[in-house]
mmCIF file of N, CA and C in Angstrom:
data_model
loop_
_atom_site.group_PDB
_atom_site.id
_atom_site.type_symbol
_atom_site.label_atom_id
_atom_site.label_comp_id
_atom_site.label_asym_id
_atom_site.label_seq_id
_atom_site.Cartn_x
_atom_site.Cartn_y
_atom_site.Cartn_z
ATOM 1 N N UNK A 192 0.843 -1.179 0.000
ATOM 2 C CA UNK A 192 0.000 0.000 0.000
ATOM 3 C C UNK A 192 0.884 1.236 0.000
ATOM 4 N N UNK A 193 0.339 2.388 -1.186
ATOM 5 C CA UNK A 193 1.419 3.625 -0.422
ATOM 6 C C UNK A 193 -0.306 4.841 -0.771
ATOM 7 N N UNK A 194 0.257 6.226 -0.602
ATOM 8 C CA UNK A 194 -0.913 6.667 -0.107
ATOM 9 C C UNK A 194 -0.890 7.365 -1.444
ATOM 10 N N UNK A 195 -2.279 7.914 -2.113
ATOM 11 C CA UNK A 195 -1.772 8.551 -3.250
ATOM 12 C C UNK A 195 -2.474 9.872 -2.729
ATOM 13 N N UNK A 196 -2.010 10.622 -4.323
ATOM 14 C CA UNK A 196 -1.814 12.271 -4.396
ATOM 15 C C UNK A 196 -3.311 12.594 -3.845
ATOM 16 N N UNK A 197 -4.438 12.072 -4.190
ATOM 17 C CA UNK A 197 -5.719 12.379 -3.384
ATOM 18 C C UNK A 197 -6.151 11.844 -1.965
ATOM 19 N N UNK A 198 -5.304 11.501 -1.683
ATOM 20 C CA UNK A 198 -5.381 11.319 0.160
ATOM 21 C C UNK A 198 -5.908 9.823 0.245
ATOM 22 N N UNK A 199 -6.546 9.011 -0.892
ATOM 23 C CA UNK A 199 -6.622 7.549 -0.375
ATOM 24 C C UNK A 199 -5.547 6.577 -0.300
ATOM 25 N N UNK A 200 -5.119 5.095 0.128
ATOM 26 C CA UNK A 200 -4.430 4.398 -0.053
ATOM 27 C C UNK A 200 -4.807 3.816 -1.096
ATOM 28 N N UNK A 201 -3.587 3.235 -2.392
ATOM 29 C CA UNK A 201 -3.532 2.688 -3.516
ATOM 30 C C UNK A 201 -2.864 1.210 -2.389
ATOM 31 N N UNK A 202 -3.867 -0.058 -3.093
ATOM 32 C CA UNK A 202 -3.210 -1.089 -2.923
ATOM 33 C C UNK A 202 -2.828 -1.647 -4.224
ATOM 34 N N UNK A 203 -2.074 -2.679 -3.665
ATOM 35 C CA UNK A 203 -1.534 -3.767 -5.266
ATOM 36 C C UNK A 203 -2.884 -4.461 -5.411
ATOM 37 N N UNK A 204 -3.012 -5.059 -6.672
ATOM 38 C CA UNK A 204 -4.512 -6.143 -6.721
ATOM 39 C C UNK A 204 -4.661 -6.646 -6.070
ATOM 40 N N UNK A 205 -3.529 -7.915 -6.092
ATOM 41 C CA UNK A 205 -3.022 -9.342 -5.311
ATOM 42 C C UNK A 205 -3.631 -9.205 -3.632
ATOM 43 N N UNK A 206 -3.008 -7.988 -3.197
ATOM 44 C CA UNK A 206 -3.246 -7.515 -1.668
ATOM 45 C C UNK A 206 -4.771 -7.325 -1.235
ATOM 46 N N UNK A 207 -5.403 -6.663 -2.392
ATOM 47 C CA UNK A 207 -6.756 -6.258 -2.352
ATOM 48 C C UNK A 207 -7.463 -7.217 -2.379
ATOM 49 N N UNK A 208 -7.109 -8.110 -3.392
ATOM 50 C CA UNK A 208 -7.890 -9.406 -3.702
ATOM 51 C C UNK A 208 -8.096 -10.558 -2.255
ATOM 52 N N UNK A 209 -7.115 -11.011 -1.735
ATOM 53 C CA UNK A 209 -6.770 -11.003 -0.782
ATOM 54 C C UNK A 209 -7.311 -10.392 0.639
ATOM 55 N N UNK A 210 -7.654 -9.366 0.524
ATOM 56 C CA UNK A 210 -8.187 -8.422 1.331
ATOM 57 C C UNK A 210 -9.814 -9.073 1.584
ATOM 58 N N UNK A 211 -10.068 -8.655 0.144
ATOM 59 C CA UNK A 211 -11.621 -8.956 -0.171
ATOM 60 C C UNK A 211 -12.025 -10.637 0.120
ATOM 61 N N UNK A 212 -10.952 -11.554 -0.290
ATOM 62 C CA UNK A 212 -11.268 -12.803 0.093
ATOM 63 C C UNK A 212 -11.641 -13.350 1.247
ATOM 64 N N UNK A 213 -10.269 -12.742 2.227
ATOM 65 C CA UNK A 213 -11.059 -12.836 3.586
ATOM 66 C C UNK A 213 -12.070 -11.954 3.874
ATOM 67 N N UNK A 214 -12.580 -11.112 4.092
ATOM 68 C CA UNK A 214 -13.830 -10.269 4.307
ATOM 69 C C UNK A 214 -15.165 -11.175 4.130
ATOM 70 N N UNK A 215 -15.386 -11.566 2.366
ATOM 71 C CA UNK A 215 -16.198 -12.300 2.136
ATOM 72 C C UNK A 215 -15.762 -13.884 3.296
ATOM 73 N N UNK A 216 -15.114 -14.507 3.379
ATOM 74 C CA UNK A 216 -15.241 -15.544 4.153
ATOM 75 C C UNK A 216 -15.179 -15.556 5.734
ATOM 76 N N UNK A 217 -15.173 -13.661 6.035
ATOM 77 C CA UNK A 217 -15.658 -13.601 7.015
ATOM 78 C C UNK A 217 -17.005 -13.544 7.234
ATOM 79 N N UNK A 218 -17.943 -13.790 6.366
ATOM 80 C CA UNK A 218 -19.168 -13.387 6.156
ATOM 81 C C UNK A 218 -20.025 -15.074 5.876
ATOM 82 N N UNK A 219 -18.967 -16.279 6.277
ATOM 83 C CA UNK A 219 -19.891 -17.366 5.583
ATOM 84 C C UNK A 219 -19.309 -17.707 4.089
ATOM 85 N N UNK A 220 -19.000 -16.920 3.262
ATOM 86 C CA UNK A 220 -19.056 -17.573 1.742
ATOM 87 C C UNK A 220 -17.831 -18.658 1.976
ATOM 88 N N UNK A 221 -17.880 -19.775 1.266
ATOM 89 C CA UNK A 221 -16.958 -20.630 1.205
ATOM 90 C C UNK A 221 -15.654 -20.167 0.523
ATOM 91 N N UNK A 222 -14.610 -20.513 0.340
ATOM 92 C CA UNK A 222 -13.342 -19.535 0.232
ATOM 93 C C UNK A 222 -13.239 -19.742 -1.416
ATOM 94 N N UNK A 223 -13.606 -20.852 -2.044
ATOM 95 C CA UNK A 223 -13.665 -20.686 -3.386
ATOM 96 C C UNK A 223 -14.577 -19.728 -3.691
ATOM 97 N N UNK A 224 -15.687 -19.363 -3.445
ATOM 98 C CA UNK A 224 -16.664 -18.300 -4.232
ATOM 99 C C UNK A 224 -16.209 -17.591 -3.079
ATOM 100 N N UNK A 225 -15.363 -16.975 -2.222
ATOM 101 C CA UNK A 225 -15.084 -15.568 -1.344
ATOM 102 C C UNK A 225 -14.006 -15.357 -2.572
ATOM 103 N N UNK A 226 -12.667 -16.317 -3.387
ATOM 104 C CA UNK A 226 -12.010 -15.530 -4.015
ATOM 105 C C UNK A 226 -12.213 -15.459 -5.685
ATOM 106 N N UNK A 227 -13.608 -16.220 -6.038
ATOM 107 C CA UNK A 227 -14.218 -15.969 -7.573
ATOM 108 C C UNK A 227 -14.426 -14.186 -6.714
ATOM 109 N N UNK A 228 -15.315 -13.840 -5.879
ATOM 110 C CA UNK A 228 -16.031 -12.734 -5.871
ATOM 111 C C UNK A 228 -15.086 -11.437 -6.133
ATOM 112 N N UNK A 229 -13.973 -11.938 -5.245
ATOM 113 C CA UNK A 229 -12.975 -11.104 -4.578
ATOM 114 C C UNK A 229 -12.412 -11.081 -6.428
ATOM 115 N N UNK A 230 -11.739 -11.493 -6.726
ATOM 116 C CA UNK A 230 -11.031 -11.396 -7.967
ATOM 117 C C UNK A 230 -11.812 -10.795 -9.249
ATOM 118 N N UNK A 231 -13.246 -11.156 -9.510
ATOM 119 C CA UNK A 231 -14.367 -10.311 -10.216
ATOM 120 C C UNK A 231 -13.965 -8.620 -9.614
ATOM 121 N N UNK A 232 -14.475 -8.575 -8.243
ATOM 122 C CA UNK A 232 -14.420 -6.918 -7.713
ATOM 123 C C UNK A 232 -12.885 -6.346 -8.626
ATOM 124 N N UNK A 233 -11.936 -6.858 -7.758
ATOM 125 C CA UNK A 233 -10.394 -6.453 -8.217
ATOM 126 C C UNK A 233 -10.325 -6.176 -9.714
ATOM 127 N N UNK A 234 -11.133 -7.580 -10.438
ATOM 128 C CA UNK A 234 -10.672 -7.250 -12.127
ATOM 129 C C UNK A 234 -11.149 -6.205 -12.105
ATOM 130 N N UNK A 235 -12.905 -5.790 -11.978
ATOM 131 C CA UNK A 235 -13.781 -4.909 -12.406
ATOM 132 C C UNK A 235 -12.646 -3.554 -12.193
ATOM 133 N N UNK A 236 -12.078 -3.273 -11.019
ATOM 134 C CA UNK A 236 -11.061 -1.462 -10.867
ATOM 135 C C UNK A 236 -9.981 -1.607 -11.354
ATOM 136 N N UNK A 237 -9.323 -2.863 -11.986
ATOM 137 C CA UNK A 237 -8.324 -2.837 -13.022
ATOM 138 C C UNK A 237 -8.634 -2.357 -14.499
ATOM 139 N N UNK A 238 -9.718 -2.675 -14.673
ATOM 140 C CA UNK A 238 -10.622 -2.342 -15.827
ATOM 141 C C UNK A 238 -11.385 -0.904 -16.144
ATOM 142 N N UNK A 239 -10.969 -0.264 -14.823
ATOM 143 C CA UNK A 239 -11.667 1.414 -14.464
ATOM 144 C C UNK A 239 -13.060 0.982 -14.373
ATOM 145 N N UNK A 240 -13.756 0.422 -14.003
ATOM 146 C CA UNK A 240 -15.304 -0.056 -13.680
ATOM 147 C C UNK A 240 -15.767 -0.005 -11.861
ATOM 148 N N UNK A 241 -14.424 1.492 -11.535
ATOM 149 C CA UNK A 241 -14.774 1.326 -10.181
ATOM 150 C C UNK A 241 -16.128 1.179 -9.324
ATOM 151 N N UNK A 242 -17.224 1.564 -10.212
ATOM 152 C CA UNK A 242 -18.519 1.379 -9.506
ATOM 153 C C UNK A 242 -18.862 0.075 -9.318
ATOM 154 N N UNK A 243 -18.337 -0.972 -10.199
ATOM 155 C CA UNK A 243 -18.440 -2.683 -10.352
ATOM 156 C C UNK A 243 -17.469 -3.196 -9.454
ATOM 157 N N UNK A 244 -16.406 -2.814 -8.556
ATOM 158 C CA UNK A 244 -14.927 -3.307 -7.981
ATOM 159 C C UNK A 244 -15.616 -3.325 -6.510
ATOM 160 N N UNK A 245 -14.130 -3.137 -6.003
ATOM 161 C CA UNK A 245 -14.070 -3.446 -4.653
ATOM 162 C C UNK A 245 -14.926 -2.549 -3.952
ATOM 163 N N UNK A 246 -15.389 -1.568 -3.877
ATOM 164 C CA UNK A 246 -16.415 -0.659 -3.286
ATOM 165 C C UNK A 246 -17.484 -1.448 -2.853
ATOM 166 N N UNK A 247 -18.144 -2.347 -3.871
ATOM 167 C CA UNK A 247 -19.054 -3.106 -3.871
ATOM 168 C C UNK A 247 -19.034 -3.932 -2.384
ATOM 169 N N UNK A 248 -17.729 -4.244 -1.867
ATOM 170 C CA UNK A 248 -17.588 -5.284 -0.728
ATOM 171 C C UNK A 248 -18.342 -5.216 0.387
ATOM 172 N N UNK A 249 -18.380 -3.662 0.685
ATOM 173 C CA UNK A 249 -19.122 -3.570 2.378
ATOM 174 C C UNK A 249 -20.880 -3.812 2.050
ATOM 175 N N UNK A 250 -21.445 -3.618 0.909
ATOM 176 C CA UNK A 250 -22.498 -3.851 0.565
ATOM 177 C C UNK A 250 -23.066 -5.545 0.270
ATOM 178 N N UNK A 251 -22.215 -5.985 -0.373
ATOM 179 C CA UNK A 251 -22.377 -7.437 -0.569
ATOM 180 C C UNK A 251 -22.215 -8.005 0.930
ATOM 181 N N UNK A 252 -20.887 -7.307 1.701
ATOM 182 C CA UNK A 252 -20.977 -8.076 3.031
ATOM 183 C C UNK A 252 -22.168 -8.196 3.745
ATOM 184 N N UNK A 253 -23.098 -6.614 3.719
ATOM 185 C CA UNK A 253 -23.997 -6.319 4.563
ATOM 186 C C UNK A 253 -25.199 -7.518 4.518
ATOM 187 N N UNK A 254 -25.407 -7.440 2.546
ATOM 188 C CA UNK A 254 -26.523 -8.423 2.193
ATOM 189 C C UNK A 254 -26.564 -10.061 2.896
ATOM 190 N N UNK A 255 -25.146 -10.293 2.616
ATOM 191 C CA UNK A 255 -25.005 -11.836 3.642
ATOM 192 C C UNK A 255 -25.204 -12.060 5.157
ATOM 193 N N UNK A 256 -24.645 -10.454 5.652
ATOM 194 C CA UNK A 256 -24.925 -10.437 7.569
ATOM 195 C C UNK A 256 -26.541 -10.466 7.542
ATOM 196 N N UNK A 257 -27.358 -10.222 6.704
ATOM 197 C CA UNK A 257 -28.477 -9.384 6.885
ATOM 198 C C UNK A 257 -29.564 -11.101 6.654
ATOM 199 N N UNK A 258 -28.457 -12.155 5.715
ATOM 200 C CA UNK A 258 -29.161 -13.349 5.061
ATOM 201 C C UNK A 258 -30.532 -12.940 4.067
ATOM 202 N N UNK A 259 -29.865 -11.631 2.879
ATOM 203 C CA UNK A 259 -30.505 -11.592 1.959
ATOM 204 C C UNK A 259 -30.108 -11.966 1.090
ATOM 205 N N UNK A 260 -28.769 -12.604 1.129
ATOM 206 C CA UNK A 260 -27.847 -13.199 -0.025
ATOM 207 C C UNK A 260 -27.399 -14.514 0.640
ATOM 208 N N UNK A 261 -27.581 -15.699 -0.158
ATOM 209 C CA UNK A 261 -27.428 -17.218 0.479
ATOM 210 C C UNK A 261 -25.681 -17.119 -0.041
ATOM 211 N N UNK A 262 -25.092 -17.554 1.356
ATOM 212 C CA UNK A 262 -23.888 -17.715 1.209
ATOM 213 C C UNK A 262 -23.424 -19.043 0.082
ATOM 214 N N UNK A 263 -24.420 -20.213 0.387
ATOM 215 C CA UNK A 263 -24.163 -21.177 0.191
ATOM 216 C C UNK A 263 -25.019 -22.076 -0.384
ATOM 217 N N UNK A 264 -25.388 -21.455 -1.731
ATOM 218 C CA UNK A 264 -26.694 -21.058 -2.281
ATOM 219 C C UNK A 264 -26.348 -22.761 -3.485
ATOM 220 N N UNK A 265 -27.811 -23.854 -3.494
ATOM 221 C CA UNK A 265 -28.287 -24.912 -4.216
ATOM 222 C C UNK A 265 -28.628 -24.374 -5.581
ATOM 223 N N UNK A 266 -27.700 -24.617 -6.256
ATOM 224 C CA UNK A 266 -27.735 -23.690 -7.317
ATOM 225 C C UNK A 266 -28.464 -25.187 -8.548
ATOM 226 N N UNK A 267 -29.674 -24.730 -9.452
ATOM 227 C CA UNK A 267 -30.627 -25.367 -10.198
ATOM 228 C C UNK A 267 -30.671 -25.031 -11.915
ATOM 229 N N UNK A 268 -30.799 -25.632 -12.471
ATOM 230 C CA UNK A 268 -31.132 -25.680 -13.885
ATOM 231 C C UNK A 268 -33.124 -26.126 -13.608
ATOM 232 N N UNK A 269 -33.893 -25.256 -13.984
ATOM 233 C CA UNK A 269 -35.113 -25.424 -13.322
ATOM 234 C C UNK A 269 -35.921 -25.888 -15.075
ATOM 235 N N UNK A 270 -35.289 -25.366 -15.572
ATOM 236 C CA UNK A 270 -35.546 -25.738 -17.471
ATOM 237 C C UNK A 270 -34.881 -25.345 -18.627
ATOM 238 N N UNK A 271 -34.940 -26.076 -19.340
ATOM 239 C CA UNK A 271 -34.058 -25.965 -20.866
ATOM 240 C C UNK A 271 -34.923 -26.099 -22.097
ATOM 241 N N UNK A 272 -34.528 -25.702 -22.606
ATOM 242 C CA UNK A 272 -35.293 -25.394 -24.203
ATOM 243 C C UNK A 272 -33.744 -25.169 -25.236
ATOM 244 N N UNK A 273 -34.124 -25.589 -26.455
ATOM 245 C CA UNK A 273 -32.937 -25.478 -27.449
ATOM 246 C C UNK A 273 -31.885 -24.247 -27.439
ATOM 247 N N UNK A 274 -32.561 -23.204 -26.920
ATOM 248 C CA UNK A 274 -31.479 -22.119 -26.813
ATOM 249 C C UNK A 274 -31.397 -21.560 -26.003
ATOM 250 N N UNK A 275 -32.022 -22.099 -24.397
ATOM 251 C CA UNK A 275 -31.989 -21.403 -23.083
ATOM 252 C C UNK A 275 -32.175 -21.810 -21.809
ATOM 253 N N UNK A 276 -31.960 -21.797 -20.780
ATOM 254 C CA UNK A 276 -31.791 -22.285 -19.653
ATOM 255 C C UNK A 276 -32.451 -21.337 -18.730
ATOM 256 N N UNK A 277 -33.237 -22.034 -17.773
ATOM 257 C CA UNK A 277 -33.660 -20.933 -16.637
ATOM 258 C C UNK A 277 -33.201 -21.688 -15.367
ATOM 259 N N UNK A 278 -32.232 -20.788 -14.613
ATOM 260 C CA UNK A 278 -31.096 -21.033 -13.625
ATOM 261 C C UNK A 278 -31.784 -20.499 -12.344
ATOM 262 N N UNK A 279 -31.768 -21.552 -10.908
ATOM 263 C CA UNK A 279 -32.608 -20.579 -9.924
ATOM 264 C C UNK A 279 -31.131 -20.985 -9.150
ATOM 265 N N UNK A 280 -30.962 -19.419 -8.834
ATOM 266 C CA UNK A 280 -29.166 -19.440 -8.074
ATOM 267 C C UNK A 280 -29.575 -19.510 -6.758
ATOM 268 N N UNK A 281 -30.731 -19.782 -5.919
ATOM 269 C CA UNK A 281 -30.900 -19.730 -4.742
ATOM 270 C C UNK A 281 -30.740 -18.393 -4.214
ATOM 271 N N UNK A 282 -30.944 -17.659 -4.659
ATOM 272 C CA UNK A 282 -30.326 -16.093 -3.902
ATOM 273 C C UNK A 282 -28.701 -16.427 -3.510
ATOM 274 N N UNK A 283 -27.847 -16.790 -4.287
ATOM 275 C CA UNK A 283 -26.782 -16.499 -3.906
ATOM 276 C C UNK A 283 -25.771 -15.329 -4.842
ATOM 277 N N UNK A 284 -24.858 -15.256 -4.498
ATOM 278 C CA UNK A 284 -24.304 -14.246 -5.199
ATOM 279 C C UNK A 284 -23.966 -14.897 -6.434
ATOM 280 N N UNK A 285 -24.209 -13.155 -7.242
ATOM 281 C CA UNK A 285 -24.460 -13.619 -8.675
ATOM 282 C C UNK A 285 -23.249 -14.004 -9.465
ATOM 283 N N UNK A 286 -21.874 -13.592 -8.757
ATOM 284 C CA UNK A 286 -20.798 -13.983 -9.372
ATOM 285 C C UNK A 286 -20.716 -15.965 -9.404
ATOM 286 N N UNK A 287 -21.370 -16.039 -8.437
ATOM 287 C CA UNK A 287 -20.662 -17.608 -8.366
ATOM 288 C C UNK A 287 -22.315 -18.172 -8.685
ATOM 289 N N UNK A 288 -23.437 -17.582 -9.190
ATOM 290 C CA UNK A 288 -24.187 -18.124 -10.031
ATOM 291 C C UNK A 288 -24.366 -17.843 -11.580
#
């Protein structure tokens, strides 16, 4: 981490990613979908999509403390047709559905 010219701290990805992994698996998510999530956020502000990145974290955390988001979500193929699928992710997060 060093601090930049507008007064926030700049981290490395790796660190952030990292960061975000544990957070989410402080929250319940299993550590494979805490570091799909975590690594989605990170790509998204490598990509300048800061509204899609890591910002997102304290909000997604809240939704899981709150159990409006299934940590550990039975994820379904509910029907198929030749060119489409209807997927019920259990309310879990949408990265890892």
């Amino acid at each position: 981490r060093r601090a930049a010219s507008s007064g926030h701290e700049r981290w490395a990805a790796e660190d952030l990613r990292i960061f975000g992994q544990a957070a989410f698996e402080g929250v319940g998510l299993p550590a494979g979908d805490a570091a799909l999530v975590a690594r989605c956020l990170v790509h998204a502000d490598l990509r300048a999509q800061a509204g899609h990145g890591i910002q997102r974290l304290p909000i997604y955390n809240k939704r899981l403390r709150a159990k409006v988001v299934n940590p550990k979500p039975q994820i379904r193929v509910e029907r198929t047709s030749p060119s489409a699928v209807a997927v019920d992710g259990d309310d879990g997060m949408g990265f890892v559905v």
